[in-house]
Tab-separated table of C-alpha atoms and ligand atoms in Angstrom:
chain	number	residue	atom	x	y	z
D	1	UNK	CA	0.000	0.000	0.000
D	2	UNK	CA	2.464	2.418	0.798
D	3	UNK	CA	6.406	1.751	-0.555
D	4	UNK	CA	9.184	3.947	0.852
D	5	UNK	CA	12.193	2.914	-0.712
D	6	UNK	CA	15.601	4.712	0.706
D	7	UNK	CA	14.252	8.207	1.355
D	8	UNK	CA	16.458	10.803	2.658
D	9	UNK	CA	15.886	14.315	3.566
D	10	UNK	CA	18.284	16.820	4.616
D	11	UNK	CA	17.611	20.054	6.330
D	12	UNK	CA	20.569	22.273	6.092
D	13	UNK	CA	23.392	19.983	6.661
D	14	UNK	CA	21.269	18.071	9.469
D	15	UNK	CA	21.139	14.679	7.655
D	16	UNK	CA	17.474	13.959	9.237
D	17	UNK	CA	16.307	10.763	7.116
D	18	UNK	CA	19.669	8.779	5.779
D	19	UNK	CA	17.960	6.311	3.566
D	20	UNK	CA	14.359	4.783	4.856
D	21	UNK	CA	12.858	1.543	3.047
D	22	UNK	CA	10.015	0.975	4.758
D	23	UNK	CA	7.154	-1.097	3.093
D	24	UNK	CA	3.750	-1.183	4.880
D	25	UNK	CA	0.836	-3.669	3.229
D	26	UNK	CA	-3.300	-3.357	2.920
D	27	UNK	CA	-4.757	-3.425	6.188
D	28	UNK	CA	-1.733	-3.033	8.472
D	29	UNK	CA	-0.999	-1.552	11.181
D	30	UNK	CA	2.344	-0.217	12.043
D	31	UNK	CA	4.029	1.686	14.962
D	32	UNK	CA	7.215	3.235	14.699
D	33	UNK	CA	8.911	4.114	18.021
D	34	UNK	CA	12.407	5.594	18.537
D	35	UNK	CA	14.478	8.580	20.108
D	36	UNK	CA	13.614	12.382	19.979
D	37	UNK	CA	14.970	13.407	16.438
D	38	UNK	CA	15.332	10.049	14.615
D	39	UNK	CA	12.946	11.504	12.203
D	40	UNK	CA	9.353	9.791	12.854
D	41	UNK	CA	8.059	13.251	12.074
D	42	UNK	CA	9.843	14.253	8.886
D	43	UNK	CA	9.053	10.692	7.994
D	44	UNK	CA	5.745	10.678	8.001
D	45	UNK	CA	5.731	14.227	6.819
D	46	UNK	CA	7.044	13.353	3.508
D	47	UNK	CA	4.607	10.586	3.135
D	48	UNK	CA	1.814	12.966	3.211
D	49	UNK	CA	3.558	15.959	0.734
D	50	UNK	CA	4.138	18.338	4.019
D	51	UNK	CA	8.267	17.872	3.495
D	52	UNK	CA	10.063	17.331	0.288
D	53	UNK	CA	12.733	14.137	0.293
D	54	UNK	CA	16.265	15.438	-0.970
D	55	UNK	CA	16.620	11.840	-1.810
D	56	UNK	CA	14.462	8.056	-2.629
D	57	UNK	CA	11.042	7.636	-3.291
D	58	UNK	CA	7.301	6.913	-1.881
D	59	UNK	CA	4.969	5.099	-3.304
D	60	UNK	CA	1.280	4.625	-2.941
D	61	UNK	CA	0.011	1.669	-4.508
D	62	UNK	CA	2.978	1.926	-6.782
D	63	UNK	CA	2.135	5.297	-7.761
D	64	UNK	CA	4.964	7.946	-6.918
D	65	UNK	CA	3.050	10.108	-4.488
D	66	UNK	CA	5.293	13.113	-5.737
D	67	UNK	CA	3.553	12.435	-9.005
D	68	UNK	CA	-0.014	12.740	-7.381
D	69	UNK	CA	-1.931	16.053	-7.540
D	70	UNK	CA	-1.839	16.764	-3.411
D	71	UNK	CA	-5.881	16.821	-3.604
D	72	UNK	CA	-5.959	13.098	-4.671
D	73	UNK	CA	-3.062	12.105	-2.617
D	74	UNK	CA	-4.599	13.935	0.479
D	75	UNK	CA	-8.019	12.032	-0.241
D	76	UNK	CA	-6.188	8.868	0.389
D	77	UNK	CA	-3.957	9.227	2.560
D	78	UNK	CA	-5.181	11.250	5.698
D	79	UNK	CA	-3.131	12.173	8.693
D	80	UNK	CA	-3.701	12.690	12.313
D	81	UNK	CA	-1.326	15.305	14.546
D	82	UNK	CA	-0.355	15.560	18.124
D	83	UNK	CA	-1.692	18.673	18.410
D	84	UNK	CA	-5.382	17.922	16.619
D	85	UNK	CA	-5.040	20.823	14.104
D	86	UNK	CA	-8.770	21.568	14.495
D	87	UNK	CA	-10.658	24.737	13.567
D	88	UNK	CA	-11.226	26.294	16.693
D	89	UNK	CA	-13.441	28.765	14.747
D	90	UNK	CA	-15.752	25.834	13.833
D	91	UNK	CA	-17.966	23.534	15.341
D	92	UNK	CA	-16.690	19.749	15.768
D	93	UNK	CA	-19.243	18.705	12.895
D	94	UNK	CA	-18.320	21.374	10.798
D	95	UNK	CA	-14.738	20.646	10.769
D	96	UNK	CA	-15.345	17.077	9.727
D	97	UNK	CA	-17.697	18.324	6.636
D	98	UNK	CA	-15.120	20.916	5.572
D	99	UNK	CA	-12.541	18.843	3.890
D	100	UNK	CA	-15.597	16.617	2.042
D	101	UNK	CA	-16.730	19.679	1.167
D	102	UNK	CA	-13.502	20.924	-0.610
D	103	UNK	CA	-11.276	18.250	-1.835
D	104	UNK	CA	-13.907	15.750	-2.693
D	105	UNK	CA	-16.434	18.442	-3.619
D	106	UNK	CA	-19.615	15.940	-1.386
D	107	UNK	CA	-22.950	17.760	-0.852
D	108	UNK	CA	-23.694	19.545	1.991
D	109	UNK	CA	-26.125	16.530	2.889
D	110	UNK	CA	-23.894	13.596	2.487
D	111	UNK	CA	-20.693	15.612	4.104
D	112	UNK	CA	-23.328	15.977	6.841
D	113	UNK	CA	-24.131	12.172	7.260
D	114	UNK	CA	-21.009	11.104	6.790
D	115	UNK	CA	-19.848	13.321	9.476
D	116	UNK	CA	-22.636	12.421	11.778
D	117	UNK	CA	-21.841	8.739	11.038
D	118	UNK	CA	-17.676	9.311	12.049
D	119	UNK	CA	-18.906	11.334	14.878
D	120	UNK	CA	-20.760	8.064	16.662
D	121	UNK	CA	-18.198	5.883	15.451
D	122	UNK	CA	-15.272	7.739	17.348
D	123	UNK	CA	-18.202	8.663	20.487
D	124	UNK	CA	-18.149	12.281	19.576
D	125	UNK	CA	-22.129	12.485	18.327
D	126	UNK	CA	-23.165	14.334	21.652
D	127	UNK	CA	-20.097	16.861	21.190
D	128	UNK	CA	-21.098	17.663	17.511
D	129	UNK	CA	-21.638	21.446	17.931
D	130	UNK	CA	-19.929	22.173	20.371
D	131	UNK	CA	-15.595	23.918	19.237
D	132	UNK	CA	-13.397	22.904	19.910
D	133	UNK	CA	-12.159	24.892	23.043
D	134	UNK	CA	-15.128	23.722	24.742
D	135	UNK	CA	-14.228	20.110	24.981
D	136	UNK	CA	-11.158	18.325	26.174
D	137	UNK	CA	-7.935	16.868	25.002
D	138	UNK	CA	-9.044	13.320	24.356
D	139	UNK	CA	-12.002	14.433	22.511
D	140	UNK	CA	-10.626	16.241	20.590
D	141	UNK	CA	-8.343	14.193	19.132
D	142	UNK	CA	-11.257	12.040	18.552
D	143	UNK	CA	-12.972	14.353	17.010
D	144	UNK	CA	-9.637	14.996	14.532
D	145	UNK	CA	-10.038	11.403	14.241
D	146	UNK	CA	-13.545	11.600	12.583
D	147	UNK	CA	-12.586	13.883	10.246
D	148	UNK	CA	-9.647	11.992	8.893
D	149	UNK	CA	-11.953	9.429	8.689
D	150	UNK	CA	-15.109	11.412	6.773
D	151	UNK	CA	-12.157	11.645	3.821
D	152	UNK	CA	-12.817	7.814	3.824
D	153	UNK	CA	-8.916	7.383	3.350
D	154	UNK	CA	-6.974	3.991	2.588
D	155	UNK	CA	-4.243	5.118	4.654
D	156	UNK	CA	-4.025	6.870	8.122
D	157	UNK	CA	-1.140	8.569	9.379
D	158	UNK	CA	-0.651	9.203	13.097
D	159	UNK	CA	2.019	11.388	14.731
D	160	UNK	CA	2.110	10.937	18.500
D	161	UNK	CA	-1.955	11.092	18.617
D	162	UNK	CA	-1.859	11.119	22.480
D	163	UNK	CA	1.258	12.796	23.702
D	164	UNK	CA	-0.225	15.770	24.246
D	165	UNK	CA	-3.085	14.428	26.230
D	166	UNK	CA	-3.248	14.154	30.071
D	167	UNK	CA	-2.712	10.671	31.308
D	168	UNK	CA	-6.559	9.433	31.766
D	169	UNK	CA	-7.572	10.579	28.089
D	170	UNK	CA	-4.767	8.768	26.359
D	171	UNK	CA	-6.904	5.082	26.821
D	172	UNK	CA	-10.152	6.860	25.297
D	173	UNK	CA	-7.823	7.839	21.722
D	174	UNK	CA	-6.019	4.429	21.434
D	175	UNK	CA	-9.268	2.614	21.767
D	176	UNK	CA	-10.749	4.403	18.916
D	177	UNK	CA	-7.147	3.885	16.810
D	178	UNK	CA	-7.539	0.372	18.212
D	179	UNK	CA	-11.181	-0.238	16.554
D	180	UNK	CA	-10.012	1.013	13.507
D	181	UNK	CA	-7.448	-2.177	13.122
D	182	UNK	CA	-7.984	-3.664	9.605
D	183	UNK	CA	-10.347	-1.521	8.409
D	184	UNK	CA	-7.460	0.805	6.844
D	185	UNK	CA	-3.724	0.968	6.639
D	186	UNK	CA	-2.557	2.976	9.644
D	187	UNK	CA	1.346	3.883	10.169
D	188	UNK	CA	1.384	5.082	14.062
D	189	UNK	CA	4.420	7.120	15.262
D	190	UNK	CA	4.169	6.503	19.217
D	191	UNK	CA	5.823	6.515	22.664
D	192	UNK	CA	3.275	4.370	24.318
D	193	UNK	CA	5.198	0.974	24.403
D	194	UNK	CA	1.838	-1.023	25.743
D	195	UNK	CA	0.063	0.206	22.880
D	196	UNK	CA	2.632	-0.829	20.493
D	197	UNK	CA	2.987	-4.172	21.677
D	198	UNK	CA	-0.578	-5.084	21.638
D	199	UNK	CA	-2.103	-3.405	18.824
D	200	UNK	CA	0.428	-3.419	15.769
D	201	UNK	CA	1.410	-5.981	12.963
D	202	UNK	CA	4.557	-4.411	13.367
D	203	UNK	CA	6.933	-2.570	14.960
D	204	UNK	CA	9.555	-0.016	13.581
D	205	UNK	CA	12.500	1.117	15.224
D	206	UNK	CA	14.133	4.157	13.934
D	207	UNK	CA	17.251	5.572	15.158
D	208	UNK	CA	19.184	8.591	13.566
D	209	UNK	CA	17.800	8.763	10.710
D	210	UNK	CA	17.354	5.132	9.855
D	211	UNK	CA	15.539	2.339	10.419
D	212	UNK	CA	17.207	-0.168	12.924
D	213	UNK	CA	15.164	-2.785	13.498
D	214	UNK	CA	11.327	-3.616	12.138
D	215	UNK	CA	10.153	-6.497	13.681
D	216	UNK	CA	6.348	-7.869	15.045
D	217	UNK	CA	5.654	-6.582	18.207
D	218	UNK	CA	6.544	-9.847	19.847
D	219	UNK	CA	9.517	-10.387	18.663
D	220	UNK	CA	10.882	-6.848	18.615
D	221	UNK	CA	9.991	-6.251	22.762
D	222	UNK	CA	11.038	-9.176	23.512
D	223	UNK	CA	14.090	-10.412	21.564
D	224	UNK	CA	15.141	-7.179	20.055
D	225	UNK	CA	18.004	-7.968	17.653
D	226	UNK	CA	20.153	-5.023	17.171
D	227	UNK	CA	21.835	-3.496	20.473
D	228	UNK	CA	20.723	0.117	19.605
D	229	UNK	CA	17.092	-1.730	20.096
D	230	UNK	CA	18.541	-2.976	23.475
D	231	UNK	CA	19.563	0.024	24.420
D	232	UNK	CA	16.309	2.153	23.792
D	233	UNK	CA	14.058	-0.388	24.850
D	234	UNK	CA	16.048	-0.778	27.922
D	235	UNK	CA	16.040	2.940	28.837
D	236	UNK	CA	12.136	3.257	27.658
D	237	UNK	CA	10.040	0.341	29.199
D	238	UNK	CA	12.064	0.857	32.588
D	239	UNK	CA	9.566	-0.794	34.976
D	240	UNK	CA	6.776	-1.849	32.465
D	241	UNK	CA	5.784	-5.296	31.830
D	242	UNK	CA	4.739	-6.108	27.902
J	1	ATP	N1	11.455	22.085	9.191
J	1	ATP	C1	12.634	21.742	9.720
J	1	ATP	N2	13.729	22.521	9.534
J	1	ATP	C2	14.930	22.176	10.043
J	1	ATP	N3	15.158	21.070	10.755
J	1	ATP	C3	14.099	20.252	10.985
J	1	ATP	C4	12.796	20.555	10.480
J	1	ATP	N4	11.962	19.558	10.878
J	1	ATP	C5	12.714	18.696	11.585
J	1	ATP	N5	13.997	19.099	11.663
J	1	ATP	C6	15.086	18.382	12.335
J	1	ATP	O1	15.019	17.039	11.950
J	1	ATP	C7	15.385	16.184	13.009
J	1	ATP	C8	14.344	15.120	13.189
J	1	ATP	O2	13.134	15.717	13.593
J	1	ATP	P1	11.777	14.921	13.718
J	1	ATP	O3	10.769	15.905	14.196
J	1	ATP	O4	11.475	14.200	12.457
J	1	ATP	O5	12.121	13.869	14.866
J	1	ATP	P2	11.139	12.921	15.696
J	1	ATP	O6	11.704	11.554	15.623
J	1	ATP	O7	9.737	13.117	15.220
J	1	ATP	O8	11.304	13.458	17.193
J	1	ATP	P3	10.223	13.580	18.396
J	1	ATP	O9	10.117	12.209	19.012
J	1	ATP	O10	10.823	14.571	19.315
J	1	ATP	O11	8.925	14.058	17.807
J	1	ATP	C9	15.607	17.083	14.205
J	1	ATP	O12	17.000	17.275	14.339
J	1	ATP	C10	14.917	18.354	13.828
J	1	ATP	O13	15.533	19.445	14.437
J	2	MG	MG1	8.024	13.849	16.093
């Protein structure tokens, strides 16, 4: 579904992504943990058109996505940020009709039950009019969630959904990322370890700019191969039991 075949990107002379092949199939879902600045970010950044690669190539269903008018490649490939990116000047149900409304050009009416229909899917039906400063972290990136999902995309990207969620919401957002499991590709940039281990196909290590070790979630927590996988896991599960 989505081919990344030895992508690099430079900023400056900060060598950020030093040759990523990464290939993800239908249906999957993937996590990709590592340190601060490996590049999860830019990586999924340049996946969805946000950053041009200095280097490589990504595919969507063997299509070069650099090839793709952004419209089409944004209608199937949606992405969900740490910081929600809602339209605080907008109701929750408006902001999930506003992208139907201009990049796939729906009616009013079926943006409207489509939206409605996300809405109860991700819980957020009784929040529908209220904006987003009225409601709280976890619902909000729910509500985000909808909307990515009223686009109807084959592929959802997902940069550190809950890191900037208090402790007791995070559960609330990786159940609804959790339900969405096989229903459409998802590539998952996370710190939460427990969530990794019992919800992907696989698990991605990156590490300056590469990618160390990708591995299923078994394996990689548990046997890690390569000693910079060691090391991180070592440092980051520190008193929790996979
Ligand atoms: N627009 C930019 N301009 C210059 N440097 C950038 C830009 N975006 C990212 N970088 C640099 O690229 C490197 C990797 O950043 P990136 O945000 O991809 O890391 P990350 O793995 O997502 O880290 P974190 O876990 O903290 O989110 C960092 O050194 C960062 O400073
Ligand atoms: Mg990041």
């Amino acid at each position: 579904m989505i081919r990344i075949e030895d992508l690099r990107k430079r900023f400056g002379d900060n060598d950020v992504l030093k040759g990523i092949t990464l290939h993800v199939n239908q249906g999957e879902a993937v996590c990709i943990i590592g340190p601060s600045g490996s590049g999860k970010s830019t990586l999924l950044r340049c996946v969805n058109l946000l950053e041009e690669p200095t280097g490589g190539h990504i595919y969507f269903k063997d299509t070069d996505v650099y090839m793709m008018p952004p419209a089409r490649l944004h209608a199937k490939v949606g992405m969900v940020f740490q910081q929600f990116n809602l339209f605080n000047n907008m109701t929750v149900l408006d902001n999930c009709m506003a992208g139907q409304r201009k990049v796939l050009g729906r009616s009013k009416e079926e943006a409207r039950e489509k939206a409605l229909s996300y809405l109860e899917k991700v819980g957020m039906l009784p929040f529908r009019d209220a904006r987003p400063e009225q409601i709280s972290g976890g619902q909000k990136q729910r509500a985000a969630i909808a909307r990515a999902l009223c686009m109807e995309p084959e592929v959802l990207l997902f940069d550190e959904p809950t890191s900037a969620l208090d402790p007791e919401m995070v559960d609330e957002v990786l159940n609804v990322i959790r339900s969405l499991k096989g229903s459409l590709t998802m590539m998952i940039v996370t710190h939460e370890m427990a969530f990794a281990a019992d919800a992907a196909d696989r698990v991605v290590f990156m590490d300056d700019g590469l990618v160390v070790e990708d591995a299923p979630p078994k394996e990689l927590f548990s046997a890690p191969k390569n000693p910079r996988t060691q090391a991180f896991l070592a440092r980051t599960l520190r008193g929790l039991s996979l």
